[in-house]
C-alpha cells in the first residue's frame, strides 16, 4: 500500500508541475515601458492645475496608463467606476505622429477635495507597437470640448457632464513602449 501511495503522489506532483509550466508558457509576457512613470503639468480649470503623474504599463496583452495628482482634486463625491476618463497622448512611430487614447471607468470612491486618481486606463483608440513613443502635448488656451488632453465624463444624480483639462507641458520623459 505504501508503494501505491508514493506512486500516486509522484504522478500527481508531476501532473501539477506540468500544468503549471504549460499555463506559464501561455501567459502573455510582461513588456517594459520606459520610463514606467513620468510627470507633466495639466490645467483642469476649477479642479486645479499642477503636476500629474502618468504611470504606463504593458502586460503583453494590454497597454494602460494610470493618472494621479495631488495638485488636481475631485470636486464632488464619486462612486467607484462612475467617471469615464479619457487621456489623449501624441504617438510617434517611425517619425510619423498620430494620437492614441486611453479610456475607461476605473477608479475608487472619492470625496470632494481628494487627490485625482484614475486608472489604469486601457488603450482605447489607436495602436502601439514596440518602440513607439507617447507624450503629453502642451496646448494653449482654456480647456474645452475642442481643446483638451484629458476629459472626465461624470454621471451623477444631477445628470451627466464633461470636465476638460489641457496639458500645459510635455512629460518629463516620453514613454517608449
PDB file of C-alpha atoms in Angstrom, residues 22-110:
ATOM      1  CA  UNK A  22       2.023  24.940 -19.520  1.00  0.00           C
ATOM      2  CA  UNK A  23      -0.024  27.796 -18.032  1.00  0.00           C
ATOM      3  CA  UNK A  24       3.077  29.946 -17.567  1.00  0.00           C
ATOM      4  CA  UNK A  25       4.133  29.403 -21.163  1.00  0.00           C
ATOM      5  CA  UNK A  26       0.670  30.536 -22.367  1.00  0.00           C
ATOM      6  CA  UNK A  27       0.648  33.722 -20.257  1.00  0.00           C
ATOM      7  CA  UNK A  28       1.450  36.917 -22.136  1.00  0.00           C
ATOM      8  CA  UNK A  29       4.905  38.188 -21.250  1.00  0.00           C
ATOM      9  CA  UNK A  30       5.239  41.484 -19.438  1.00  0.00           C
ATOM     10  CA  UNK A  31       6.791  44.165 -21.604  1.00  0.00           C
ATOM     11  CA  UNK A  32       8.661  47.025 -20.004  1.00  0.00           C
ATOM     12  CA  UNK A  33       7.651  50.594 -20.769  1.00  0.00           C
ATOM     13  CA  UNK A  34      10.479  53.055 -20.255  1.00  0.00           C
ATOM     14  CA  UNK A  35      10.257  55.028 -18.106  1.00  0.00           C
ATOM     15  CA  UNK A  36       7.485  53.423 -16.060  1.00  0.00           C
ATOM     16  CA  UNK A  37       6.230  56.839 -14.949  1.00  0.00           C
ATOM     17  CA  UNK A  38       6.590  60.462 -15.981  1.00  0.00           C
ATOM     18  CA  UNK A  39       5.162  63.798 -14.877  1.00  0.00           C
ATOM     19  CA  UNK A  40       3.546  66.616 -16.829  1.00  0.00           C
ATOM     20  CA  UNK A  41       1.542  69.684 -15.838  1.00  0.00           C
ATOM     21  CA  UNK A  42      -2.165  69.915 -16.561  1.00  0.00           C
ATOM     22  CA  UNK A  43      -4.769  72.673 -16.219  1.00  0.00           C
ATOM     23  CA  UNK A  44      -8.142  71.299 -15.109  1.00  0.00           C
ATOM     24  CA  UNK A  45      -9.831  74.690 -14.575  1.00  0.00           C
ATOM     25  CA  UNK A  46     -11.892  74.621 -11.322  1.00  0.00           C
ATOM     26  CA  UNK A  47     -10.428  71.244 -10.292  1.00  0.00           C
ATOM     27  CA  UNK A  48      -6.964  72.809 -10.166  1.00  0.00           C
ATOM     28  CA  UNK A  49      -3.748  72.707 -12.103  1.00  0.00           C
ATOM     29  CA  UNK A  50      -0.317  71.305 -11.486  1.00  0.00           C
ATOM     30  CA  UNK A  51       1.731  68.167 -11.684  1.00  0.00           C
ATOM     31  CA  UNK A  52       0.201  64.899 -12.880  1.00  0.00           C
ATOM     32  CA  UNK A  53       1.992  61.558 -12.682  1.00  0.00           C
ATOM     33  CA  UNK A  54       1.326  59.185 -15.562  1.00  0.00           C
ATOM     34  CA  UNK A  55       2.268  55.533 -14.996  1.00  0.00           C
ATOM     35  CA  UNK A  56       2.404  53.301 -18.071  1.00  0.00           C
ATOM     36  CA  UNK A  57       2.312  49.514 -18.212  1.00  0.00           C
ATOM     37  CA  UNK A  58       2.243  46.849 -20.911  1.00  0.00           C
ATOM     38  CA  UNK A  59       1.190  43.407 -19.764  1.00  0.00           C
ATOM     39  CA  UNK A  60       1.757  41.926 -23.214  1.00  0.00           C
ATOM     40  CA  UNK A  61      -2.000  41.658 -23.681  1.00  0.00           C
ATOM     41  CA  UNK A  62      -2.925  45.228 -22.792  1.00  0.00           C
ATOM     42  CA  UNK A  63      -1.389  48.672 -22.554  1.00  0.00           C
ATOM     43  CA  UNK A  64      -2.540  51.011 -19.776  1.00  0.00           C
ATOM     44  CA  UNK A  65      -1.842  54.417 -18.235  1.00  0.00           C
ATOM     45  CA  UNK A  66      -2.697  55.452 -14.681  1.00  0.00           C
ATOM     46  CA  UNK A  67      -3.257  59.138 -13.773  1.00  0.00           C
ATOM     47  CA  UNK A  68      -2.504  60.529 -10.290  1.00  0.00           C
ATOM     48  CA  UNK A  69      -2.208  64.085  -8.963  1.00  0.00           C
ATOM     49  CA  UNK A  70      -2.155  65.718  -5.543  1.00  0.00           C
ATOM     50  CA  UNK A  71      -2.449  69.162  -7.203  1.00  0.00           C
ATOM     51  CA  UNK A  72      -5.729  68.417  -9.006  1.00  0.00           C
ATOM     52  CA  UNK A  73      -8.664  67.451  -6.773  1.00  0.00           C
ATOM     53  CA  UNK A  74     -12.114  65.919  -7.159  1.00  0.00           C
ATOM     54  CA  UNK A  75     -14.923  68.475  -6.980  1.00  0.00           C
ATOM     55  CA  UNK A  76     -17.725  66.259  -5.616  1.00  0.00           C
ATOM     56  CA  UNK A  77     -18.281  62.738  -4.252  1.00  0.00           C
ATOM     57  CA  UNK A  78     -17.557  59.952  -6.742  1.00  0.00           C
ATOM     58  CA  UNK A  79     -18.935  56.438  -6.649  1.00  0.00           C
ATOM     59  CA  UNK A  80     -16.376  53.798  -7.739  1.00  0.00           C
ATOM     60  CA  UNK A  81     -16.043  53.490 -11.523  1.00  0.00           C
ATOM     61  CA  UNK A  82     -18.624  56.219 -12.202  1.00  0.00           C
ATOM     62  CA  UNK A  83     -16.397  58.527 -14.267  1.00  0.00           C
ATOM     63  CA  UNK A  84     -15.201  57.688 -17.769  1.00  0.00           C
ATOM     64  CA  UNK A  85     -11.719  59.193 -18.057  1.00  0.00           C
ATOM     65  CA  UNK A  86     -10.042  59.699 -21.438  1.00  0.00           C
ATOM     66  CA  UNK A  87      -6.387  60.682 -21.890  1.00  0.00           C
ATOM     67  CA  UNK A  88      -5.034  61.764 -25.296  1.00  0.00           C
ATOM     68  CA  UNK A  89      -1.306  61.345 -25.991  1.00  0.00           C
ATOM     69  CA  UNK A  90       0.796  62.073 -29.065  1.00  0.00           C
ATOM     70  CA  UNK A  91       2.217  58.896 -30.582  1.00  0.00           C
ATOM     71  CA  UNK A  92       5.427  58.854 -32.611  1.00  0.00           C
ATOM     72  CA  UNK A  93       6.151  55.786 -34.694  1.00  0.00           C
ATOM     73  CA  UNK A  94       8.984  55.730 -37.229  1.00  0.00           C
ATOM     74  CA  UNK A  95       8.959  59.522 -37.483  1.00  0.00           C
ATOM     75  CA  UNK A  96       5.191  59.771 -38.104  1.00  0.00           C
ATOM     76  CA  UNK A  97       2.950  61.271 -35.437  1.00  0.00           C
ATOM     77  CA  UNK A  98      -0.637  60.474 -34.577  1.00  0.00           C
ATOM     78  CA  UNK A  99      -2.776  60.206 -31.473  1.00  0.00           C
ATOM     79  CA  UNK A 100      -3.716  57.406 -29.081  1.00  0.00           C
ATOM     80  CA  UNK A 101      -6.340  57.460 -26.353  1.00  0.00           C
ATOM     81  CA  UNK A 102      -6.525  55.595 -23.079  1.00  0.00           C
ATOM     82  CA  UNK A 103     -10.039  55.467 -21.662  1.00  0.00           C
ATOM     83  CA  UNK A 104     -12.156  53.716 -19.059  1.00  0.00           C
ATOM     84  CA  UNK A 105     -14.216  53.993 -15.897  1.00  0.00           C
ATOM     85  CA  UNK A 106     -11.575  52.726 -13.485  1.00  0.00           C
ATOM     86  CA  UNK A 107     -11.268  54.448 -10.092  1.00  0.00           C
ATOM     87  CA  UNK A 108     -12.129  54.133  -6.436  1.00  0.00           C
ATOM     88  CA  UNK A 109     -14.648  56.142  -4.446  1.00  0.00           C
ATOM     89  CA  UNK A 110     -13.615  59.726  -3.773  1.00  0.00           C
TER      90      UNK A 110
END
